[in-house]
Coordinates of C-alpha atoms in Angstrom, one line a residue:
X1 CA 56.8 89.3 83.0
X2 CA 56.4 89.6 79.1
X3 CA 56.8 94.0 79.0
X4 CA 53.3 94.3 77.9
X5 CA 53.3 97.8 76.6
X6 CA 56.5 96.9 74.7
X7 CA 54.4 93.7 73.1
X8 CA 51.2 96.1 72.4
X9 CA 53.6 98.5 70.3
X10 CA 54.6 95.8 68.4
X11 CA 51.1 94.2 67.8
X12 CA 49.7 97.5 67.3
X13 CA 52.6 97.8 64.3
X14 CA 51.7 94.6 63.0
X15 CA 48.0 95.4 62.4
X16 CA 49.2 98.7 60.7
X17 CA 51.4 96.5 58.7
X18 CA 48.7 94.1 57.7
X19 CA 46.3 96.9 56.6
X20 CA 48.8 98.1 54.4
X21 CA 50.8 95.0 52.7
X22 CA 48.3 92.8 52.2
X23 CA 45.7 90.1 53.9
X24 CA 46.4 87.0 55.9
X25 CA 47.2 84.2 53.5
X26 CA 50.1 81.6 53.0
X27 CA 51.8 83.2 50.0
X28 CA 51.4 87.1 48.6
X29 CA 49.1 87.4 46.0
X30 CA 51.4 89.0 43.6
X31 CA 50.3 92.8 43.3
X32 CA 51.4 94.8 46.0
X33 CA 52.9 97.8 45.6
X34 CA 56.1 98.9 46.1
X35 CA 55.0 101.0 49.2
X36 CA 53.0 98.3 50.3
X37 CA 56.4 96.2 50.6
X38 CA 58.5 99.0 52.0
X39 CA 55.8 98.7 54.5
X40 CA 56.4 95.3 55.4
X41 CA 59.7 95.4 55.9
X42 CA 59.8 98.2 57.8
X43 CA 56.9 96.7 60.5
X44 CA 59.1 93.8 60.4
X45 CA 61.9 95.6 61.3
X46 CA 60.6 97.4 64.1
X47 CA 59.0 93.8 65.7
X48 CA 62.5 92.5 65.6
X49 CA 64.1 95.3 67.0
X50 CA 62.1 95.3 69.6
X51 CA 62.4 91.6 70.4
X52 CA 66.0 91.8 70.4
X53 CA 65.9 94.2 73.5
X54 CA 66.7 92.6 77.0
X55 CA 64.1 91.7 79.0
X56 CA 63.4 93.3 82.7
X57 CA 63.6 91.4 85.9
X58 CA 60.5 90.2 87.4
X59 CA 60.5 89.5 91.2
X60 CA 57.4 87.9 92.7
X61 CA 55.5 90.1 95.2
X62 CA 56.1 88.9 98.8
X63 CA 54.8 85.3 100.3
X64 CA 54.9 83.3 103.1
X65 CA 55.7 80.2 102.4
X66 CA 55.5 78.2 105.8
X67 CA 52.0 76.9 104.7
X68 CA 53.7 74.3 102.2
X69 CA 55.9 73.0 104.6
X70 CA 55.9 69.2 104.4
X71 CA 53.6 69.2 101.5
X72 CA 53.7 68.0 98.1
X73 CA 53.3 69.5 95.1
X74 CA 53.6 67.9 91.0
X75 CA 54.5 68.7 88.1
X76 CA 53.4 67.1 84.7
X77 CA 54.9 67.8 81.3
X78 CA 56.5 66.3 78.3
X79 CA 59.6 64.5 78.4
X80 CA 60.7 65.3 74.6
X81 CA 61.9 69.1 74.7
X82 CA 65.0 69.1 77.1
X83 CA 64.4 72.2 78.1
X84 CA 61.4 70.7 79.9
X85 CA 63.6 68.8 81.8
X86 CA 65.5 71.7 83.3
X87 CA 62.4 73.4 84.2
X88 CA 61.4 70.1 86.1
X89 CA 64.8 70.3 88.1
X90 CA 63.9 73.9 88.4
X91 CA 60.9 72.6 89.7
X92 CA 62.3 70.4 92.1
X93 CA 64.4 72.6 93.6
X94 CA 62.3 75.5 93.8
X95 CA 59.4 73.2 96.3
X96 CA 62.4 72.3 98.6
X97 CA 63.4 76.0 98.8
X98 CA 59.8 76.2 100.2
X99 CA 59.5 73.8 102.3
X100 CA 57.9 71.4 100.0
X101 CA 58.9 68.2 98.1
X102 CA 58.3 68.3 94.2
X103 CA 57.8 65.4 91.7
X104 CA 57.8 66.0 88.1
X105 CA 55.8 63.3 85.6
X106 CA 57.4 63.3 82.4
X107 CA 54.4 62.5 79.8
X108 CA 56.1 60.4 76.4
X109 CA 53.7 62.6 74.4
X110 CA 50.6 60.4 74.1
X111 CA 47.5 61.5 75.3
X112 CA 47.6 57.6 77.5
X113 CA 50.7 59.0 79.1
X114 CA 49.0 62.4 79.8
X115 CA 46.0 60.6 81.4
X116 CA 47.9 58.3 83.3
X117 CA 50.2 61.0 84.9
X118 CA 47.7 63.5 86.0
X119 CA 45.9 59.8 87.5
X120 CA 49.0 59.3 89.5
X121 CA 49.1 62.6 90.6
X122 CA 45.6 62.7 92.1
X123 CA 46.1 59.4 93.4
X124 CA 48.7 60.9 95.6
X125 CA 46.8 63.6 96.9
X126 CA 49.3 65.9 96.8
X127 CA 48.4 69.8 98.0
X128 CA 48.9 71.1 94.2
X129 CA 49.4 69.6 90.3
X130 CA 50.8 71.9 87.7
X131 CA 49.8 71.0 84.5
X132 CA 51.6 71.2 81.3
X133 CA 50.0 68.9 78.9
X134 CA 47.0 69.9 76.6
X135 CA 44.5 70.4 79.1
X136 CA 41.7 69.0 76.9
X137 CA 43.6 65.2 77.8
X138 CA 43.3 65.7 81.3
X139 CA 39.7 67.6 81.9
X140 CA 38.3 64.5 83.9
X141 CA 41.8 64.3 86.1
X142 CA 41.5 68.0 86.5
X143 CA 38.1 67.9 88.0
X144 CA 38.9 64.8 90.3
X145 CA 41.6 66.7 91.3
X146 CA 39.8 69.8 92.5
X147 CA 36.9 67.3 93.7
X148 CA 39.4 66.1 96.5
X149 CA 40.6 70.0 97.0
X150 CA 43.9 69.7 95.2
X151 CA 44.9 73.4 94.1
X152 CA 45.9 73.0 90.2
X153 CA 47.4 75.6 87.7
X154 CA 48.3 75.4 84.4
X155 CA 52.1 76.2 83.0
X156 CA 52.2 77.2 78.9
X157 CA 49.0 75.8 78.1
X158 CA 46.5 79.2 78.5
X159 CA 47.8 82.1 76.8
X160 CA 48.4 85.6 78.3
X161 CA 45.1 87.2 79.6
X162 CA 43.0 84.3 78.5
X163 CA 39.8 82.8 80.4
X164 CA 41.0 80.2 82.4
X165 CA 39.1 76.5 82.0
X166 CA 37.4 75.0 84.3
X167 CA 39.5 73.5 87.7
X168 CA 42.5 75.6 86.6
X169 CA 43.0 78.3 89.2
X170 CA 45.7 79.9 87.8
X171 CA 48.7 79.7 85.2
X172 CA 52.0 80.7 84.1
X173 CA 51.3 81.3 81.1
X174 CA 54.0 82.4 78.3
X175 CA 52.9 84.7 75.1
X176 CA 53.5 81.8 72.3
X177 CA 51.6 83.6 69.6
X178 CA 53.9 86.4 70.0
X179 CA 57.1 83.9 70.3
X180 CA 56.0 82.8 66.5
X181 CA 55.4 86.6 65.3
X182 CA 59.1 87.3 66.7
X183 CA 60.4 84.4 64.7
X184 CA 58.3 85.5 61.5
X185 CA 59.1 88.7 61.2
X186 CA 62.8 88.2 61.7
X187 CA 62.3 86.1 58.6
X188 CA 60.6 89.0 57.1
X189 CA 63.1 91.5 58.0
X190 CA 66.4 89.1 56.9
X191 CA 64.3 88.5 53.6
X192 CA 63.2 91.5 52.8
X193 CA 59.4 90.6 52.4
X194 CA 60.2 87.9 50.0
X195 CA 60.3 84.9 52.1
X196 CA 59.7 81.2 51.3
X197 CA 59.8 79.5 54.6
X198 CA 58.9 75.5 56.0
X199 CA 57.6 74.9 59.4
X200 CA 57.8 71.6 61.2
X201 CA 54.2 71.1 62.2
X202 CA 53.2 69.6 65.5
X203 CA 49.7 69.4 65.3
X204 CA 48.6 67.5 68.7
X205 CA 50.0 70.4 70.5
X206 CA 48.4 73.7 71.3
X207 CA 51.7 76.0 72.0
X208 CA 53.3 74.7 68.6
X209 CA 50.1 75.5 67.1
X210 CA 50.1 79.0 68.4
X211 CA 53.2 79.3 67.1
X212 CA 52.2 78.4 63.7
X213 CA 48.9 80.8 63.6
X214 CA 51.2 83.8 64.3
X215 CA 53.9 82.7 61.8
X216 CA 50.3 82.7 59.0
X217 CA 49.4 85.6 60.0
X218 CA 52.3 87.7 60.1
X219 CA 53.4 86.2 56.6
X220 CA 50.2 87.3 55.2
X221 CA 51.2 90.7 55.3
X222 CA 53.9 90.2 53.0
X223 CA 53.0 90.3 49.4
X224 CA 55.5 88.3 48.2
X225 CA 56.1 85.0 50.7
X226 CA 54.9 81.8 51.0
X227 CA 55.0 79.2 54.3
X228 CA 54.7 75.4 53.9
X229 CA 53.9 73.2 57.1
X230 CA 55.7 69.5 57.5
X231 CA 53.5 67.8 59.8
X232 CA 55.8 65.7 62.7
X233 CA 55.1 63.2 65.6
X234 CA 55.4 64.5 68.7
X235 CA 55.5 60.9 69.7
X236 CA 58.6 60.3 67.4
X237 CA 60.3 63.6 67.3
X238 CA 64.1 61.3 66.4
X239 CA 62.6 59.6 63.1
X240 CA 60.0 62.3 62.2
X241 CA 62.0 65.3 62.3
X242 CA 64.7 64.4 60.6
X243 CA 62.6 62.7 57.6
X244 CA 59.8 65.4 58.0
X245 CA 63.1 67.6 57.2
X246 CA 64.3 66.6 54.1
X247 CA 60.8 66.0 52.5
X248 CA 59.8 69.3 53.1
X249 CA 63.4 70.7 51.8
X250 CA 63.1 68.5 48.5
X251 CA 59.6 69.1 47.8
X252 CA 60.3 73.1 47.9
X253 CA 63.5 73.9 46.5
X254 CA 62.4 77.7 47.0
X255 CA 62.3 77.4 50.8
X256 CA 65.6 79.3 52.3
X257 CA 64.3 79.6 55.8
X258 CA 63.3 76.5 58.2
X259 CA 61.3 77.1 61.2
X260 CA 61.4 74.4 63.8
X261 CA 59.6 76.2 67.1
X262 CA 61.7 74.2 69.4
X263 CA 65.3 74.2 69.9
X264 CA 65.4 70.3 70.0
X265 CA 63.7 70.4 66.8
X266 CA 66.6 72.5 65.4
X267 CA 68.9 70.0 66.8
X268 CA 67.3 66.9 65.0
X269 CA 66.9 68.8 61.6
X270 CA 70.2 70.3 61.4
X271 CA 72.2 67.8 59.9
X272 CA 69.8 67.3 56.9
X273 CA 70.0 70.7 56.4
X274 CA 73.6 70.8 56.3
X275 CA 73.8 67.6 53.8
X276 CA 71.0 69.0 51.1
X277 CA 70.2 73.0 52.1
X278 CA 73.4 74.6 53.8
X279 CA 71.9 77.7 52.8
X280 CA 68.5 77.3 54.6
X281 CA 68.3 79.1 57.8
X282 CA 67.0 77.8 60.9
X283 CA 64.8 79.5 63.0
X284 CA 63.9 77.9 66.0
X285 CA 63.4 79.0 70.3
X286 CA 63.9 78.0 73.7
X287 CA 67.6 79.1 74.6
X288 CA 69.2 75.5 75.0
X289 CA 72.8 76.0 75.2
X290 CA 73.3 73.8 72.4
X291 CA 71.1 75.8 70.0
X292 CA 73.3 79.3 71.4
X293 CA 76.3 77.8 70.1
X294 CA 74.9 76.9 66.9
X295 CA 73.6 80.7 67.0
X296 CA 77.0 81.5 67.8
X297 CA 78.6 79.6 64.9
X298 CA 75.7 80.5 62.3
X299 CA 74.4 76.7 62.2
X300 CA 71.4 78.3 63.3
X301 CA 70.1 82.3 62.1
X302 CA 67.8 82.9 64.8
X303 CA 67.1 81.9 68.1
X304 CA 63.6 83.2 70.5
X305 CA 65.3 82.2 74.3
X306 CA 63.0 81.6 77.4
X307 CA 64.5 82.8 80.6
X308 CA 66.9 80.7 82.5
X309 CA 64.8 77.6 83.4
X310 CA 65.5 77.6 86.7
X311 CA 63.7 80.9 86.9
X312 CA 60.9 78.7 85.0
X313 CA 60.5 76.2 87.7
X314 CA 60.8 78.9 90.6
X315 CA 58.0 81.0 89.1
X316 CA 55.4 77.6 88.9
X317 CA 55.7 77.0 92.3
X318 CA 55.6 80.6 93.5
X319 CA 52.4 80.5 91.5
X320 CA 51.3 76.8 92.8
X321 CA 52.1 78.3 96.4
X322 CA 49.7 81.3 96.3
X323 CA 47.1 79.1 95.0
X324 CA 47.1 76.4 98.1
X325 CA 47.9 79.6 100.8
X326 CA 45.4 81.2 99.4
X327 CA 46.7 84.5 98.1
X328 CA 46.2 86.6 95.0
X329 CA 48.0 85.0 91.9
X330 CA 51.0 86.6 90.5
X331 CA 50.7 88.5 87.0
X332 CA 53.2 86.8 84.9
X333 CA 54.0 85.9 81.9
X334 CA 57.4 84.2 81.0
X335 CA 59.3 86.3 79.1
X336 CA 61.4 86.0 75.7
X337 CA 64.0 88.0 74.2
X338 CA 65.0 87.2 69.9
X339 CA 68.6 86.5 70.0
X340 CA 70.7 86.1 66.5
X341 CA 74.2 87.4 65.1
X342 CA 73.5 91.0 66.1
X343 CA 73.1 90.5 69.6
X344 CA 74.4 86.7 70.7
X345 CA 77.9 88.0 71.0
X346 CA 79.5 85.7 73.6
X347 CA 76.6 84.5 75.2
X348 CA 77.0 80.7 76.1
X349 CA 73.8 80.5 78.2
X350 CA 70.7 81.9 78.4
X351 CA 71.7 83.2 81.8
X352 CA 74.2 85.3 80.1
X353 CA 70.8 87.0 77.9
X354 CA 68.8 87.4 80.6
X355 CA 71.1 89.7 83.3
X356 CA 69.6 89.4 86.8
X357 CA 68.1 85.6 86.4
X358 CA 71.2 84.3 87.2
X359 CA 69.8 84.9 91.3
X360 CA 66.8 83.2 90.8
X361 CA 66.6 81.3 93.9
X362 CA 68.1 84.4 96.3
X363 CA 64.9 86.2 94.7
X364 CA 62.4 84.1 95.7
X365 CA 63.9 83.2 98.5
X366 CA 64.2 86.7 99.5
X367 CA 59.8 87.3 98.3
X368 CA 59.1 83.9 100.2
X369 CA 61.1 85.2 103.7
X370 CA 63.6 81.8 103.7
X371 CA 66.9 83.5 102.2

């Protein structure tokens, strides 16, 4: 889904832009040229630009879905990011669509809860698990699974074009490496290539930590910007944000932009931004309505928006469904557009950014033949 050729331009001028501002480190070392930094901004202009653009509709390629009929399929994934629960109601809906009945496990971000999920999953024997928790907590459920010829995929957790583990038959994957180049070189554009930015740091999780290797590597092609991480809990996102927040902003007077990854992130860190940084700007992704209306009101500078997350939880089970029918996989990759003042206009949902998503379920019920 991601318009690859689109994403290759843009990588292709990143690397140009590396070779000629500088090498990858956290802050600039000081003695790049003027034409080194003209450079910079210019690469970051042309990212942005291009991740502004609106994304194209992807449609699934035709399937018959009378093979799920009656069966089950699950879904296991975190319960902090609210945008994960509207993919699970996505989800839900999509496996009835099919014929199917869907049950989503909502992990508490542990790597107990993780375990005990995919467990109660494979106790069920359900036809198909899709799996978004770091796969690395749930290798021995994984295996048990396919032991007793459960199909299982994998939604966010492999990146786009990357060797899928072992017992994982196929994903849906989404390009989070790119998602945190968007976010930095918006940064880098609005700044000028004289940024001083904070992330919020989620170590235990791979997609955050994706994130956060793209944000270091596109702000080491800036000669004059610096990136600070604030570790938080992904346990405790309510106390550790917020606290996680105002160290960070105290400790580094210089920092004018926030990064926070997630939009309910940007939600919890707001408020201490207003009461000691007004001027910090919050980057942050996902597309939660909430986080459009800050957009809207310039509470928040920059948002990276998934598609509608219906179209989310439609896609997985398109995917699961190909898996247990046995047909080829789909090539997908869930796509992402860089929404700010420019281009937000009066966009109140990410339906209203993403034109054609709004018909999710008449497109796949058209591909699967029960529209």
């Amino acid at each position: 889904m991601e318009r690859k050729m689109m994403v290759g331009a843009v990588v292709l001028t990143l690397l140009a832009a590396m070779t000629a501002c500088g090498s990858k480190q956290d802050a600039g070392s000081g003695n790049g040229t003027s034409a080194g930094a003209a450079a910079c901004v210019q690469a970051a202009k042309t990212a942005t630009d291009a991740a502004r653009a609106v994304p194209q509709l992807a449609t699934p390629p035709q399937l018959d879905v009378k093979g799920l009929a009656g069966k089950e399929l699950w879904l296991i994934q975190p319960a902090q990011v609210k945008i994960q629960h509207d993919i699970g109601d996505g989800f839900v809906a999509a496996a009835k669509a099919a014929g199917a009945t869907g049950k989503v496990f909502y992990s508490d971000g542990t790597s107990k809860s993780a375990t005990e999920g995919m467990a109660q999953a494979v106790a069920q024997h359900p036809a198909g698990i899709v799996v978004n928790v770091h796969l690395e907590l749930v290798t021995q459920q994984i295996a048990d699974a396919r032991k007793a010829g459960i199909s299982v995929i994998t939604l966010f957790q492999v990146p786009p074009g990357e060797k899928l583990p072992d017992g994982i038959q196929a994903s849906v994957p989404s390009d989070f490496r790119s998602r945190g180049a968007d976010m930095a070189n918006w940064i880098l554009a609005d700044s000028g290539c004289s940024a001083k930015a904070a992330v919020l740091h989620l170590p235990a999780f791979p997609a955050a930590n994706r994130h956060e290797d793209a944000i270091h590597q596109v702000f080491g092609t800036c000669p004059d910007c610096k990136v600070t991480e604030a570790p938080i809990d992904l346990a405790q996102l309510g106390t550790s944000v917020p606290s996680a927040t105002q160290a960070v902003l105290r400790a580094n007077p210089d920092v004018k932009y926030l990064v926070t990854l997630f939009d309910s992130l940007a939600t919890l860190s707001a408020p201490a931004v207003a009461s000691l940084r007004p001027d910090v700007k919050i980057v942050s992704g996902d597309g939660v309505e909430a986080n459009l209306k800050m957009v809207r009101e310039g509470t928040e500078a920059v948002d990276v928006v998934l598609p509608p997350p219906a179209w989310v939880g439609y896609a997985v089970v398109d995917q699961l469904a190909r898996v247990i029918v046995g047909a080829k996989p789909w090539d997908v990759s869930v796509p992402r557009r860089l929404v700010d003042k420019t281009n937000i206009g009066n966009a109140k949902t990410v339906t209203d950014l993403f034109p054609g998503y709004e018909n999710t379920p008449a497109v796949f019920g058209k591909a699967w033949g029960v529209s």
